[in-house]
Amino acid sequence: MSLKVVVEKIEKVCGVLSLFTISILLYLIIFKSPQRLGVYKYLMIYLSIFELIYASLNFWAPSQIYTKDSGFLVAMDQKLMVFPVGMCNLLYFFMFGTSLANFGVHFIYRFLAVNGNKEWTSFNATRVFIWITCPLFLGIVYTISTYMFFGMNEATEQFMRLKVLQNDSIVNLSFIGFYIYPVDRNGKEYVNWHSIFGLTAVSTLITISISIMLYFGTRCYTKLHSFTEISTVSHHYRSIQNQLFFALVIQAAIPLGLMHLPSTIIAITCFMNSAPESLGPVTAIFISFYPVLDPLPNIFIIKSYRNAFLKFQTCC
C-alpha cells in the first residue's frame, strides 16, 4: 500500500471520528450548557459547526501535501471527488486561515467576559454577527492572498511535474503552494520572489491571530488569578470562568501544534531548500487529527459537559 493511499485512508477515518466527537460536543453545548454561558454558547456552537464543515471537507475532498527541497503543494485529484477540486482546494485554505482567527475571537470574548463587559458579552444580534464575521473576514483575506501568490503558476507546475509526478499529466489536479527556488531554461536555480511575498503575507496574518490569542489570553489569565483575592466573587463563578478559559487554551493549542507548527517547519525547511518528502504526508496526517481532538477539551474540562457525558456513558 502506497503512502498516498495510507494518508487518504487516515483522512477518511479521521473524518468519521471527528463527526462523532463534534456531534457529541454540539449536543452538550445546546442542551447541557451552564446558565451563565450567555452569548459564548453561540460562539461555541459556531466554532463546532466550523469544525464540522472542516471535517466533512477532509472526508469528501481528501488532499495530498507534497514537500521537497524548496517546494510545497496541497493537491487534490478530480478523479477522487465529485465537487470541483479548485473550489475545494481554496475552501481548504480558507478553513485553515480562519481556524486561528476563530480562537482569537474566543480569547477576546473571554477577556471581556471576566472583566464584566456587558455591552459586548450580553446577547445582541448585531454584536453576535460581528463576533461571527470577524474570523470569516480574516479567512477571506488569507484565501485571497493564497490565491494571488500560491495559485497554479509556472513555478508550481514545474515543481509538480519535476519533483512530484516526474512529467506525468496534471490535467485532473488542482494544487496550491509555492516553489521558492525553481530552475530556468538553463537549469539554473533562481529566487521566486512571488512565493516569498506570498509567504510573508500569510505569515503576517497568522502572526496577527497568534498575537491576539497570546495578548488577550495572558490578560484573561491575570484577571482570573486576581479573582482568588476578591472575596465578593463567588466560587461557582470563578470555577466556570476557569473551566471555560483552560478548555479554550487547550483547544487552541491543538491546531497550533497539529496544523501551524508543521506548516512553519515546512516554510523554514523550504527556505533552506531542504524540505524532506516525508514532511508533506506527516503534516497531512497531523492536520486530519485536528477536528477529531479539538472538541475533547470542552467535553472533559467543562464540568457540566463532563458530567453529562459520563452519565451517558454509564447509562450505555
mmCIF file with all atom_site columns, N, CA, C and O in Angstrom, residues 36 113-114 118 223-243:
data_model
loop_
_atom_site.group_PDB
_atom_site.id
_atom_site.type_symbol
_atom_site.label_atom_id
_atom_site.label_alt_id
_atom_site.label_comp_id
_atom_site.label_asym_id
_atom_site.label_entity_id
_atom_site.label_seq_id
_atom_site.pdbx_PDB_ins_code
_atom_site.Cartn_x
_atom_site.Cartn_y
_atom_site.Cartn_z
_atom_site.occupancy
_atom_site.B_iso_or_equiv
_atom_site.pdbx_formal_charge
_atom_site.auth_seq_id
_atom_site.auth_comp_id
_atom_site.auth_asym_id
_atom_site.auth_atom_id
_atom_site.pdbx_PDB_model_num
ATOM 1   N N  . ARG A 1 36  ? -24.805 30.476 32.946 1.00 0.00 ? 36  ARG A N  1
ATOM 2   C CA . ARG A 1 36  ? -24.048 31.714 32.821 1.00 0.00 ? 36  ARG A CA 1
ATOM 3   C C  . ARG A 1 36  ? -23.228 31.795 31.537 1.00 0.00 ? 36  ARG A C  1
ATOM 4   O O  . ARG A 1 36  ? -22.454 32.731 31.356 1.00 0.00 ? 36  ARG A O  1
ATOM 5   N N  . ALA A 1 113 ? -15.515 38.968 29.059 1.00 0.00 ? 113 ALA A N  1
ATOM 6   C CA . ALA A 1 113 ? -16.458 38.337 29.994 1.00 0.00 ? 113 ALA A CA 1
ATOM 7   C C  . ALA A 1 113 ? -15.953 38.406 31.428 1.00 0.00 ? 113 ALA A C  1
ATOM 8   O O  . ALA A 1 113 ? -16.702 38.763 32.342 1.00 0.00 ? 113 ALA A O  1
ATOM 9   N N  . VAL A 1 114 ? -14.685 38.075 31.646 1.00 0.00 ? 114 VAL A N  1
ATOM 10  C CA . VAL A 1 114 ? -14.160 38.077 33.021 1.00 0.00 ? 114 VAL A CA 1
ATOM 11  C C  . VAL A 1 114 ? -13.988 39.496 33.541 1.00 0.00 ? 114 VAL A C  1
ATOM 12  O O  . VAL A 1 114 ? -13.903 39.713 34.753 1.00 0.00 ? 114 VAL A O  1
ATOM 13  N N  . LYS A 1 118 ? -20.554 43.975 29.889 1.00 0.00 ? 118 LYS A N  1
ATOM 14  C CA . LYS A 1 118 ? -21.887 43.510 29.491 1.00 0.00 ? 118 LYS A CA 1
ATOM 15  C C  . LYS A 1 118 ? -22.256 43.967 28.081 1.00 0.00 ? 118 LYS A C  1
ATOM 16  O O  . LYS A 1 118 ? -23.052 43.313 27.397 1.00 0.00 ? 118 LYS A O  1
ATOM 17  N N  . LYS A 1 223 ? -6.484  38.244 35.060 1.00 0.00 ? 223 LYS A N  1
ATOM 18  C CA . LYS A 1 223 ? -7.742  38.641 35.691 1.00 0.00 ? 223 LYS A CA 1
ATOM 19  C C  . LYS A 1 223 ? -8.344  37.490 36.484 1.00 0.00 ? 223 LYS A C  1
ATOM 20  O O  . LYS A 1 223 ? -8.833  37.676 37.613 1.00 0.00 ? 223 LYS A O  1
ATOM 21  N N  . LEU A 1 224 ? -8.308  36.290 35.919 1.00 0.00 ? 224 LEU A N  1
ATOM 22  C CA . LEU A 1 224 ? -8.837  35.123 36.635 1.00 0.00 ? 224 LEU A CA 1
ATOM 23  C C  . LEU A 1 224 ? -8.036  34.858 37.907 1.00 0.00 ? 224 LEU A C  1
ATOM 24  O O  . LEU A 1 224 ? -8.600  34.478 38.946 1.00 0.00 ? 224 LEU A O  1
ATOM 25  N N  . HIS A 1 225 ? -6.739  35.046 37.841 1.00 0.00 ? 225 HIS A N  1
ATOM 26  C CA . HIS A 1 225 ? -5.890  34.844 39.025 1.00 0.00 ? 225 HIS A CA 1
ATOM 27  C C  . HIS A 1 225 ? -6.230  35.846 40.119 1.00 0.00 ? 225 HIS A C  1
ATOM 28  O O  . HIS A 1 225 ? -6.177  35.519 41.309 1.00 0.00 ? 225 HIS A O  1
ATOM 29  N N  . SER A 1 226 ? -6.607  37.061 39.727 1.00 0.00 ? 226 SER A N  1
ATOM 30  C CA . SER A 1 226 ? -6.940  38.092 40.727 1.00 0.00 ? 226 SER A CA 1
ATOM 31  C C  . SER A 1 226 ? -8.261  37.800 41.427 1.00 0.00 ? 226 SER A C  1
ATOM 32  O O  . SER A 1 226 ? -8.520  38.335 42.511 1.00 0.00 ? 226 SER A O  1
ATOM 33  N N  . PHE A 1 227 ? -9.109  36.934 40.836 1.00 0.00 ? 227 PHE A N  1
ATOM 34  C CA . PHE A 1 227 ? -10.390 36.604 41.451 1.00 0.00 ? 227 PHE A CA 1
ATOM 35  C C  . PHE A 1 227 ? -10.210 35.927 42.798 1.00 0.00 ? 227 PHE A C  1
ATOM 36  O O  . PHE A 1 227 ? -11.064 36.017 43.680 1.00 0.00 ? 227 PHE A O  1
ATOM 37  N N  . THR A 1 228 ? -9.104  35.206 42.965 1.00 0.00 ? 228 THR A N  1
ATOM 38  C CA . THR A 1 228 ? -8.872  34.496 44.232 1.00 0.00 ? 228 THR A CA 1
ATOM 39  C C  . THR A 1 228 ? -8.677  35.464 45.394 1.00 0.00 ? 228 THR A C  1
ATOM 40  O O  . THR A 1 228 ? -8.840  35.084 46.549 1.00 0.00 ? 228 THR A O  1
ATOM 41  N N  . GLU A 1 229 ? -8.330  36.711 45.066 1.00 0.00 ? 229 GLU A N  1
ATOM 42  C CA . GLU A 1 229 ? -8.097  37.709 46.112 1.00 0.00 ? 229 GLU A CA 1
ATOM 43  C C  . GLU A 1 229 ? -9.331  38.581 46.359 1.00 0.00 ? 229 GLU A C  1
ATOM 44  O O  . GLU A 1 229 ? -9.308  39.453 47.218 1.00 0.00 ? 229 GLU A O  1
ATOM 45  N N  . ILE A 1 230 ? -10.391 38.350 45.591 1.00 0.00 ? 230 ILE A N  1
ATOM 46  C CA . ILE A 1 230 ? -11.612 39.163 45.737 1.00 0.00 ? 230 ILE A CA 1
ATOM 47  C C  . ILE A 1 230 ? -12.693 38.285 46.379 1.00 0.00 ? 230 ILE A C  1
ATOM 48  O O  . ILE A 1 230 ? -13.192 37.347 45.751 1.00 0.00 ? 230 ILE A O  1
ATOM 49  N N  . SER A 1 231 ? -13.040 38.589 47.582 1.00 0.00 ? 231 SER A N  1
ATOM 50  C CA . SER A 1 231 ? -13.979 37.746 48.329 1.00 0.00 ? 231 SER A CA 1
ATOM 51  C C  . SER A 1 231 ? -15.399 37.830 47.784 1.00 0.00 ? 231 SER A C  1
ATOM 52  O O  . SER A 1 231 ? -16.208 36.925 47.997 1.00 0.00 ? 231 SER A O  1
ATOM 53  N N  . THR A 1 232 ? -15.721 38.919 47.067 1.00 0.00 ? 232 THR A N  1
ATOM 54  C CA . THR A 1 232 ? -17.089 39.086 46.574 1.00 0.00 ? 232 THR A CA 1
ATOM 55  C C  . THR A 1 232 ? -17.389 38.230 45.339 1.00 0.00 ? 232 THR A C  1
ATOM 56  O O  . THR A 1 232 ? -18.539 38.092 44.949 1.00 0.00 ? 232 THR A O  1
ATOM 57  N N  . VAL A 1 233 ? -16.359 37.687 44.722 1.00 0.00 ? 233 VAL A N  1
ATOM 58  C CA . VAL A 1 233 ? -16.548 36.829 43.547 1.00 0.00 ? 233 VAL A CA 1
ATOM 59  C C  . VAL A 1 233 ? -16.839 35.410 44.024 1.00 0.00 ? 233 VAL A C  1
ATOM 60  O O  . VAL A 1 233 ? -16.044 34.811 44.734 1.00 0.00 ? 233 VAL A O  1
ATOM 61  N N  . SER A 1 234 ? -17.980 34.884 43.641 1.00 0.00 ? 234 SER A N  1
ATOM 62  C CA . SER A 1 234 ? -18.391 33.572 44.132 1.00 0.00 ? 234 SER A CA 1
ATOM 63  C C  . SER A 1 234 ? -17.501 32.459 43.575 1.00 0.00 ? 234 SER A C  1
ATOM 64  O O  . SER A 1 234 ? -16.924 32.576 42.487 1.00 0.00 ? 234 SER A O  1
ATOM 65  N N  . HIS A 1 235 ? -17.444 31.376 44.343 1.00 0.00 ? 235 HIS A N  1
ATOM 66  C CA . HIS A 1 235 ? -16.639 30.221 43.925 1.00 0.00 ? 235 HIS A CA 1
ATOM 67  C C  . HIS A 1 235 ? -17.199 29.617 42.646 1.00 0.00 ? 235 HIS A C  1
ATOM 68  O O  . HIS A 1 235 ? -16.435 29.189 41.753 1.00 0.00 ? 235 HIS A O  1
ATOM 69  N N  . HIS A 1 236 ? -18.520 29.576 42.513 1.00 0.00 ? 236 HIS A N  1
ATOM 70  C CA . HIS A 1 236 ? -19.144 28.989 41.331 1.00 0.00 ? 236 HIS A CA 1
ATOM 71  C C  . HIS A 1 236 ? -18.778 29.786 40.074 1.00 0.00 ? 236 HIS A C  1
ATOM 72  O O  . HIS A 1 236 ? -18.442 29.193 39.031 1.00 0.00 ? 236 HIS A O  1
ATOM 73  N N  . TYR A 1 237 ? -18.807 31.112 40.175 1.00 0.00 ? 237 TYR A N  1
ATOM 74  C CA . TYR A 1 237 ? -18.463 31.956 39.021 1.00 0.00 ? 237 TYR A CA 1
ATOM 75  C C  . TYR A 1 237 ? -16.997 31.771 38.637 1.00 0.00 ? 237 TYR A C  1
ATOM 76  O O  . TYR A 1 237 ? -16.670 31.630 37.450 1.00 0.00 ? 237 TYR A O  1
ATOM 77  N N  . ARG A 1 238 ? -16.101 31.759 39.635 1.00 0.00 ? 238 ARG A N  1
ATOM 78  C CA . ARG A 1 238 ? -14.676 31.557 39.357 1.00 0.00 ? 238 ARG A CA 1
ATOM 79  C C  . ARG A 1 238 ? -14.453 30.211 38.693 1.00 0.00 ? 238 ARG A C  1
ATOM 80  O O  . ARG A 1 238 ? -13.663 30.077 37.755 1.00 0.00 ? 238 ARG A O  1
ATOM 81  N N  . SER A 1 239 ? -15.148 29.195 39.175 1.00 0.00 ? 239 SER A N  1
ATOM 82  C CA . SER A 1 239 ? -14.969 27.850 38.643 1.00 0.00 ? 239 SER A CA 1
ATOM 83  C C  . SER A 1 239 ? -15.378 27.770 37.171 1.00 0.00 ? 239 SER A C  1
ATOM 84  O O  . SER A 1 239 ? -14.644 27.216 36.343 1.00 0.00 ? 239 SER A O  1
ATOM 85  N N  . ILE A 1 240 ? -16.531 28.339 36.844 1.00 0.00 ? 240 ILE A N  1
ATOM 86  C CA . ILE A 1 240 ? -17.000 28.302 35.446 1.00 0.00 ? 240 ILE A CA 1
ATOM 87  C C  . ILE A 1 240 ? -16.038 29.054 34.532 1.00 0.00 ? 240 ILE A C  1
ATOM 88  O O  . ILE A 1 240 ? -15.670 28.565 33.456 1.00 0.00 ? 240 ILE A O  1
ATOM 89  N N  . GLN A 1 241 ? -15.613 30.246 34.955 1.00 0.00 ? 241 GLN A N  1
ATOM 90  C CA . GLN A 1 241 ? -14.710 31.043 34.121 1.00 0.00 ? 241 GLN A CA 1
ATOM 91  C C  . GLN A 1 241 ? -13.372 30.339 33.916 1.00 0.00 ? 241 GLN A C  1
ATOM 92  O O  . GLN A 1 241 ? -12.797 30.369 32.819 1.00 0.00 ? 241 GLN A O  1
ATOM 93  N N  . ASN A 1 242 ? -12.863 29.687 34.964 1.00 0.00 ? 242 ASN A N  1
ATOM 94  C CA . ASN A 1 242 ? -11.603 28.945 34.846 1.00 0.00 ? 242 ASN A CA 1
ATOM 95  C C  . ASN A 1 242 ? -11.747 27.756 33.899 1.00 0.00 ? 242 ASN A C  1
ATOM 96  O O  . ASN A 1 242 ? -10.868 27.486 33.079 1.00 0.00 ? 242 ASN A O  1
ATOM 97  N N  . GLN A 1 243 ? -12.864 27.043 34.013 1.00 0.00 ? 243 GLN A N  1
ATOM 98  C CA . GLN A 1 243 ? -13.094 25.897 33.133 1.00 0.00 ? 243 GLN A CA 1
ATOM 99  C C  . GLN A 1 243 ? -13.146 26.331 31.675 1.00 0.00 ? 243 GLN A C  1
ATOM 100 O O  . GLN A 1 243 ? -12.514 25.713 30.807 1.00 0.00 ? 243 GLN A O  1
#
